[in-house]
Structures are given as structure tokens and as C-alpha cells.
Coordinates of C-alpha atoms in Angstrom, one line a residue:
X4 CA 60.5 -77.7 -150.7
X5 CA 59.8 -75.1 -148.1
X6 CA 58.4 -76.7 -144.9
X7 CA 55.1 -75.1 -144.2
X8 CA 55.3 -76.0 -140.5
X9 CA 58.0 -73.3 -140.2
X10 CA 55.7 -70.5 -141.3
X11 CA 54.9 -69.5 -137.8
X12 CA 58.5 -69.7 -136.5
X13 CA 60.0 -66.3 -136.1
X14 CA 61.6 -66.5 -132.6
X15 CA 60.6 -69.8 -131.1
X16 CA 62.1 -68.9 -127.8
X17 CA 59.9 -65.8 -127.5
X18 CA 56.8 -67.9 -128.3
X19 CA 57.6 -70.0 -125.2
X20 CA 57.9 -66.8 -123.2
X21 CA 54.7 -65.3 -124.6
X22 CA 56.6 -62.7 -126.6
X23 CA 56.3 -61.7 -130.2
X24 CA 58.5 -59.4 -132.2
X25 CA 56.2 -56.6 -133.1
X26 CA 56.2 -54.8 -136.4
X27 CA 55.1 -51.3 -137.2
X28 CA 51.3 -51.5 -136.4
X29 CA 49.5 -50.0 -139.4
X30 CA 52.6 -48.5 -140.7
X31 CA 51.6 -44.8 -140.8
X32 CA 52.3 -41.9 -138.4
X33 CA 53.6 -44.1 -135.6
X34 CA 54.0 -42.2 -132.3
X35 CA 56.7 -43.2 -129.9
X36 CA 60.1 -41.8 -128.9
X37 CA 61.4 -39.5 -126.2
X38 CA 58.9 -37.1 -127.7
X39 CA 57.2 -38.9 -130.6
X40 CA 58.4 -41.4 -133.1
X41 CA 59.3 -39.8 -136.4
X42 CA 56.2 -40.2 -138.5
X43 CA 56.3 -42.2 -141.7
X44 CA 55.3 -40.3 -144.9
X45 CA 51.5 -39.9 -145.1
X46 CA 51.0 -42.7 -147.5
X47 CA 49.1 -45.9 -147.0
X48 CA 51.1 -49.2 -146.7
X49 CA 49.8 -50.1 -150.1
X50 CA 52.0 -47.3 -151.6
X51 CA 55.1 -49.3 -150.6
X52 CA 54.0 -52.8 -151.9
X53 CA 56.6 -54.7 -153.6
X54 CA 56.7 -54.9 -157.4
X55 CA 59.9 -56.7 -158.5
X56 CA 62.3 -59.3 -157.4
X57 CA 65.6 -57.7 -156.5
X58 CA 68.9 -59.5 -156.6
X59 CA 70.6 -59.0 -153.3
X60 CA 73.6 -61.3 -153.8
X61 CA 74.7 -63.4 -156.8
X62 CA 75.5 -67.0 -155.9
X63 CA 79.2 -66.4 -156.0
X64 CA 81.9 -67.5 -153.6
X65 CA 83.6 -65.3 -151.1
X66 CA 82.3 -63.5 -148.1
X67 CA 79.2 -61.2 -148.2
X68 CA 79.6 -57.5 -148.7
X69 CA 80.4 -55.4 -145.6
X70 CA 81.5 -58.4 -143.7
X71 CA 83.4 -57.7 -140.5
X72 CA 83.9 -59.2 -137.1
X73 CA 84.5 -57.8 -133.6
X74 CA 88.2 -58.7 -134.3
X75 CA 88.5 -56.6 -137.5
X76 CA 91.0 -53.8 -137.5
X77 CA 89.9 -50.2 -137.3
X78 CA 89.7 -48.3 -140.6
X79 CA 90.2 -44.6 -141.3
X80 CA 87.3 -42.2 -140.9
X81 CA 85.5 -41.6 -144.2
X82 CA 85.1 -38.1 -145.6
X83 CA 81.3 -38.2 -145.2
X84 CA 81.7 -38.5 -141.4
X85 CA 84.6 -36.1 -141.0
X86 CA 82.5 -33.5 -139.3
X87 CA 81.0 -35.9 -136.8
X88 CA 83.8 -38.4 -136.0
X89 CA 87.1 -37.2 -134.5
X90 CA 89.7 -39.0 -136.6
X91 CA 92.4 -38.4 -133.9
X92 CA 90.4 -40.4 -131.3
X93 CA 91.3 -44.1 -131.1
X94 CA 88.4 -46.0 -129.4
X95 CA 89.2 -48.6 -126.8
X96 CA 89.2 -52.2 -127.9
X97 CA 88.4 -53.4 -124.3
X98 CA 85.8 -56.2 -124.6
X99 CA 85.6 -55.9 -128.3
X100 CA 87.8 -58.8 -129.5
X101 CA 85.9 -61.2 -127.2
X102 CA 82.5 -59.9 -128.1
X103 CA 81.7 -62.8 -130.4
X104 CA 79.8 -60.9 -133.0
X105 CA 80.0 -60.2 -136.7
X106 CA 78.0 -58.5 -139.3
X107 CA 77.4 -58.3 -143.1
X108 CA 75.0 -57.6 -145.9
X109 CA 72.7 -60.3 -147.3
X110 CA 74.6 -63.4 -148.4
X111 CA 73.9 -65.9 -151.2
X112 CA 74.0 -69.7 -150.4
X113 CA 77.7 -70.0 -151.4
X114 CA 78.6 -66.9 -149.5
X115 CA 76.8 -68.4 -146.5
X116 CA 79.1 -71.4 -146.8
X117 CA 82.1 -69.0 -146.8
X118 CA 80.7 -67.1 -143.9
X119 CA 80.2 -70.2 -141.7
X120 CA 83.7 -71.4 -142.7
X121 CA 85.2 -68.1 -141.6
X122 CA 83.3 -68.0 -138.3
X123 CA 84.2 -71.6 -137.5
X124 CA 87.8 -70.4 -137.4
X125 CA 86.8 -68.1 -134.5
X126 CA 84.4 -70.2 -132.5
X127 CA 83.5 -73.8 -131.6
X128 CA 80.3 -72.6 -129.9
X129 CA 76.8 -72.2 -131.4
X130 CA 76.4 -69.6 -134.2
X131 CA 73.2 -67.6 -134.6
X132 CA 72.2 -66.1 -137.9
X133 CA 70.3 -62.9 -136.7
X134 CA 68.2 -61.9 -139.7
X135 CA 67.1 -58.3 -139.3
X136 CA 65.1 -58.0 -142.5
X137 CA 61.4 -57.3 -142.6
X138 CA 61.2 -57.5 -146.4
X139 CA 60.3 -60.8 -147.9
X140 CA 63.5 -62.6 -149.1
X141 CA 65.0 -65.9 -149.8
X142 CA 67.0 -67.8 -152.4
X143 CA 66.4 -68.8 -156.1
X144 CA 68.9 -71.6 -156.7
X145 CA 71.3 -70.0 -154.2
X146 CA 71.0 -66.5 -155.5
X147 CA 69.7 -64.1 -152.7
X148 CA 66.6 -62.2 -153.8
X149 CA 64.0 -60.0 -152.1
X150 CA 60.6 -58.7 -153.1
X151 CA 61.2 -55.0 -153.4
X152 CA 58.8 -52.1 -152.8
X153 CA 59.3 -48.3 -152.4
X154 CA 62.0 -47.5 -149.9
X155 CA 62.4 -51.3 -149.3
X156 CA 59.1 -51.1 -147.2
X157 CA 57.2 -53.8 -149.0
X158 CA 56.1 -55.4 -145.7
X159 CA 55.7 -52.2 -143.7
X160 CA 52.8 -52.5 -141.3
X161 CA 52.7 -56.3 -141.3
X162 CA 53.1 -58.5 -138.3
X163 CA 56.0 -60.9 -138.2
X164 CA 53.7 -63.8 -138.9
X165 CA 52.3 -62.0 -141.9
X166 CA 55.8 -61.2 -143.1
X167 CA 56.7 -64.9 -143.0
X168 CA 53.5 -65.9 -144.7
X169 CA 54.1 -63.4 -147.5
X170 CA 57.7 -64.6 -147.9
X171 CA 56.6 -68.3 -148.1
X172 CA 53.9 -67.6 -150.6
X173 CA 56.1 -65.6 -152.9
X174 CA 58.9 -68.1 -152.9
X175 CA 56.6 -71.0 -153.5
X176 CA 54.9 -69.1 -156.4
X177 CA 58.3 -68.7 -158.1
X178 CA 59.2 -72.4 -157.8
X179 CA 59.4 -74.1 -161.2
X180 CA 59.0 -70.8 -163.2
X181 CA 61.1 -68.5 -165.2
X182 CA 61.3 -65.4 -163.1
X183 CA 62.5 -62.0 -164.1
X184 CA 64.9 -60.5 -161.5
X185 CA 66.5 -57.0 -161.4
X186 CA 69.3 -55.0 -159.9
X187 CA 68.2 -52.0 -157.9
X188 CA 69.2 -48.7 -159.5
X189 CA 69.3 -45.3 -158.0
X190 CA 66.2 -44.8 -155.9
X191 CA 63.7 -47.5 -156.5
X192 CA 64.3 -48.2 -160.2
X193 CA 64.7 -51.8 -161.4
X194 CA 67.6 -52.2 -163.8
X195 CA 69.3 -55.0 -165.8
X196 CA 66.4 -57.5 -166.1
X197 CA 67.3 -61.1 -166.6
X198 CA 65.6 -64.4 -166.2
X199 CA 66.3 -67.1 -163.6
X200 CA 64.8 -70.6 -164.2
X201 CA 63.9 -71.3 -160.6
X202 CA 64.4 -74.9 -159.8
X203 CA 64.9 -74.6 -156.1
X204 CA 63.7 -72.1 -153.5
X205 CA 64.8 -71.8 -149.9
X206 CA 64.0 -69.5 -147.0
X207 CA 66.9 -68.3 -145.0
X208 CA 65.9 -70.4 -142.1
X209 CA 66.1 -73.5 -144.3
X210 CA 69.5 -72.5 -145.5
X211 CA 70.7 -72.0 -141.9
X212 CA 69.2 -75.2 -140.7
X213 CA 71.0 -77.1 -143.4
X214 CA 74.3 -75.9 -142.2
X215 CA 73.6 -76.5 -138.5
X216 CA 73.3 -72.7 -137.7
X217 CA 70.7 -71.3 -135.4
X218 CA 68.3 -68.9 -137.1
X219 CA 66.6 -65.8 -135.5
X220 CA 64.3 -63.4 -137.3
X221 CA 63.8 -59.9 -136.1
X222 CA 61.7 -58.3 -138.8
X223 CA 62.8 -54.7 -138.7
X224 CA 61.8 -52.0 -141.2
X225 CA 64.7 -50.8 -143.4
X226 CA 66.0 -47.3 -142.7
X227 CA 64.2 -47.0 -139.3
X228 CA 65.3 -47.4 -135.7
X229 CA 63.8 -50.5 -134.3
X230 CA 60.4 -50.2 -132.5
X231 CA 60.4 -50.6 -128.6
X232 CA 58.8 -54.0 -129.0
X233 CA 61.5 -55.2 -131.4
X234 CA 64.2 -54.1 -129.0
X235 CA 62.4 -55.8 -126.0
X236 CA 62.3 -59.0 -128.0
X237 CA 66.0 -58.7 -128.8
X238 CA 66.9 -58.2 -125.2
X239 CA 64.8 -61.2 -124.2
X240 CA 66.7 -63.2 -126.8
X241 CA 70.1 -62.1 -125.6
X242 CA 69.2 -63.3 -122.1
X243 CA 68.7 -66.8 -123.4
X244 CA 72.1 -67.1 -125.0
X245 CA 74.9 -69.4 -123.8
X246 CA 78.2 -67.8 -122.9
X247 CA 79.9 -69.2 -126.0
X248 CA 77.3 -68.0 -128.5
X249 CA 78.4 -66.2 -131.6
X250 CA 75.9 -63.8 -133.2
X251 CA 76.1 -62.9 -136.9
X252 CA 73.9 -59.9 -137.6
X253 CA 72.8 -59.0 -141.1
X254 CA 70.3 -56.9 -143.0
X255 CA 70.3 -56.1 -146.8
X256 CA 73.4 -54.0 -147.1
X257 CA 75.0 -54.8 -143.7
X258 CA 75.0 -51.1 -142.7
X259 CA 72.1 -49.5 -140.9
X260 CA 70.2 -52.2 -139.1
X261 CA 73.2 -54.4 -138.7
X262 CA 75.3 -51.7 -137.1
X263 CA 72.5 -50.6 -134.8
X264 CA 72.2 -54.1 -133.3
X265 CA 75.9 -54.6 -133.1
X266 CA 76.1 -51.2 -131.2
X267 CA 73.3 -52.2 -128.9
X268 CA 74.9 -55.6 -128.2
X269 CA 78.2 -54.0 -127.5
X270 CA 76.6 -51.5 -125.0
X271 CA 74.9 -54.4 -123.2
X272 CA 78.0 -56.5 -122.9
X273 CA 80.4 -53.6 -122.2
X274 CA 78.5 -51.2 -120.0
X275 CA 81.6 -49.8 -118.4
X276 CA 82.8 -48.2 -121.6
X277 CA 82.0 -44.6 -122.7
X278 CA 79.3 -44.2 -125.3
X279 CA 81.8 -42.6 -127.7
X280 CA 84.1 -45.6 -127.7
X281 CA 81.3 -48.0 -128.6
X282 CA 79.7 -46.1 -131.5
X283 CA 83.2 -45.2 -132.8
X284 CA 84.5 -48.7 -132.8
X285 CA 81.5 -50.3 -134.3
X286 CA 81.8 -47.8 -137.1
X287 CA 85.6 -48.2 -137.5
X288 CA 85.5 -52.0 -137.8
X289 CA 83.3 -51.6 -140.9
X290 CA 79.8 -50.5 -139.9
X291 CA 77.9 -47.3 -140.2
X292 CA 78.3 -44.3 -137.8
X293 CA 74.9 -44.9 -136.1
X294 CA 74.6 -41.4 -134.4
X295 CA 75.0 -39.8 -137.9
X296 CA 72.6 -36.9 -138.0
X297 CA 71.3 -34.6 -140.7
X298 CA 70.9 -31.2 -139.2
X299 CA 69.0 -29.5 -142.1
X300 CA 67.8 -32.2 -144.5
X301 CA 66.7 -31.2 -148.0
X302 CA 63.1 -31.6 -148.8
X303 CA 64.1 -34.4 -151.2
X304 CA 66.1 -36.2 -148.4
X305 CA 63.3 -38.5 -147.1
X306 CA 65.9 -40.4 -144.9
X307 CA 66.9 -37.2 -143.0
X308 CA 64.2 -37.4 -140.2
X309 CA 65.0 -41.1 -139.6
X310 CA 68.7 -40.4 -139.3
X311 CA 67.8 -37.9 -136.7
X312 CA 65.7 -40.4 -134.8
X313 CA 68.5 -42.9 -134.8
X314 CA 70.9 -40.2 -133.5
X315 CA 68.6 -39.6 -130.5
X316 CA 67.6 -43.2 -129.9
X317 CA 71.1 -44.8 -129.8
X318 CA 72.1 -42.3 -127.1
X319 CA 68.9 -43.1 -125.2
X320 CA 69.6 -46.8 -125.4
X321 CA 73.1 -46.2 -123.9
X322 CA 71.4 -44.3 -121.0
X323 CA 68.9 -47.2 -120.6
X324 CA 71.8 -49.7 -120.2
X325 CA 73.6 -47.5 -117.7
X326 CA 70.4 -47.1 -115.7
X327 CA 69.9 -50.8 -115.5
X328 CA 73.4 -51.4 -114.4
X329 CA 73.2 -48.7 -111.7
X330 CA 69.9 -49.8 -110.4
X331 CA 70.4 -53.6 -110.8
X332 CA 67.1 -53.6 -112.6
X333 CA 65.5 -55.6 -115.4
X334 CA 63.1 -53.0 -116.7
X335 CA 62.1 -53.4 -120.3
X336 CA 63.3 -50.9 -122.8
X337 CA 59.8 -50.0 -123.8
X338 CA 58.8 -49.3 -120.2
X339 CA 61.9 -47.3 -119.5
X340 CA 61.3 -45.2 -122.7
X341 CA 57.7 -44.6 -121.8
X342 CA 58.7 -43.4 -118.3
X343 CA 61.3 -41.1 -119.8
X344 CA 58.8 -39.6 -122.2
X345 CA 56.4 -39.0 -119.3
X346 CA 59.1 -37.3 -117.3
X347 CA 60.0 -35.1 -120.3
X348 CA 56.4 -34.2 -120.9
X349 CA 55.8 -33.3 -117.3
X350 CA 58.9 -31.2 -116.9

């Protein structure tokens, strides 16, 4: 059974500090960036509501997809990034092997066991499962599932508390029933329907708790750069960590959101390294190339503007970290970004 008392738990440490991980407001036409945040399509949040249970990971053994650690070897540059990433450049590994982080896509219950087993080979300290998913998700008898809506934005516009409430309600409603689940086809199409006789449901927090792993939820919208409030909350969380903490970041695929947070953490912990080395090495151990940009996106490429925003924002975050190191300050990311926007607008 899901313990209802956990419904309000999203980042308990932030509650004690009076902080909440903020979502996307009302979800449409959000303004914030160096200039203005890339607006969402002009559709009401209801247009993105979930309509089927997607299978994110079958309850098989082995490690989750796109698993890597800070100690993973560099791989070759993929063709899709050949025009952006200099394949002849070998990024520094200074501070990387001791960074104590890993990343992956969503795991099933058995894959989580394999994940914990693998990480326990690398650390005796506390392990934190940093769940970056805004979408409602959990486990049907160990199989990882999520409630899928257009663009994976089923919870867009909801507060973190509302996200958890939706997640709890949907998992509880499935308990004891025969539930149709699907794979996600190209775009938003559900494929390969099959039935799971759901005899047990778990939230990810319950799974983590059962294995003695700390759980942190940062409910970030898929495909988008995190909001200023979400990054402020992440930075506050990082300041609470013991020196021997190991952070495992994951989203659905283990690519966009996961790499963005691994890049930011690397920048925080290794401020003396060039920007290029950090974004290259987080890509080359198995993530995405976070500064990837689409110069002239096609009209059908709805992700293009969001890639461009990430391209700009990851560079700005590096500047933010450098400023804090030089000035010895503790200014929040949101305030720094606001001040920078004001300077740009007044120049």
C-alpha cells in the first residue's frame, strides 16, 4: 500500500527551509530567461493531459538504459553532433572520477536492485535517488510505468504537491485491476497494448525507501530547461549534502534532464575547469550534448526552440557559478538571472 502520509513529501529538507520546488505556473507562455523564457505552445494545459499508461521499463534484470557514472570511459562523438563537438578535443577528467554521480533512464524494480548493487561497488556513503520527472509515474508489480500525455507534459502547470497527489491517486486507482499498458510509438502514439493484472503498486519513493536509498524529487518538465525556482531548490539541496554523498540522477530516458543536472553539478564542484571540458565530458561519458542547438528548426520541429533555450541557459549557468566563485557570494540563481536580464534590457 502507498503510505498517504508521504503525499506531501517532495523535498523534505526544503520544507524545513521554507523552500518548495516550483513547477511551471499555469503552464502557458512563461516569461523568464536572459531575455524571455521560450514560450510553450499556445495550448491550455488540458491539451497535454495524460491518456494512457506507458511502459518505461520492463521488470527485467540488468542496469537501466543510458546508465553511466562519472568514472565511465569517454565514447566517440556521434554523427548527429559532429558539427558541434570537436572530436579531436579530449576533455579533462580532472575532478570527474571523484565527482560521485551517475545517471540513467527510468528503472524497473529489478533494475533498481542492479543499480544499487553497482553503486555500492563505488561508495559506502549515502546514495541519493534524484528523480527529475514531473510526469506521474510508479511501478505496477515492479514494471515502471508513467501516465503519458502529449509531449510527456501530462502534469505541466501543476505544483509539486499536485504532481504527487495525481501520482498517488492514479497508482491507487490501478491497484487490484487489470490495466492496459502501452509502449510509446513515434510521437505520442500508444503501441502494443497488453494487460497487467496489477497486484502491487509502489511510488519511487517507496521503492527507494525499501532499499535504504535517499529519495529526492525535482519535478521538472520533460524537454525544457529547469525553471529558476527548480534550480534554486537544487542548489539548496546540494548545500545540505555530506561530503561522501553519491547522487544518481534520472529522468525518463536518462538523456536531457539527467545530463543537464549532471552538467550543473559538475560545474558547481569543478569551477576551475573550462566550460567546454564540462559539457564535452558529460556528453562523452554517455549523456546528451546539452548545448546542442537547432539554428533553423523546421516548423514541425516543436523541440527546436527548447534546444535553443538550453543552449543559452547552460552557458549562463556556467557564468553564474564563475561569478559566485569570484565574488565569494551566495546569490541565488534566480536573482542572478533576473539581474542579468535587467542589465541586458538596460544596455
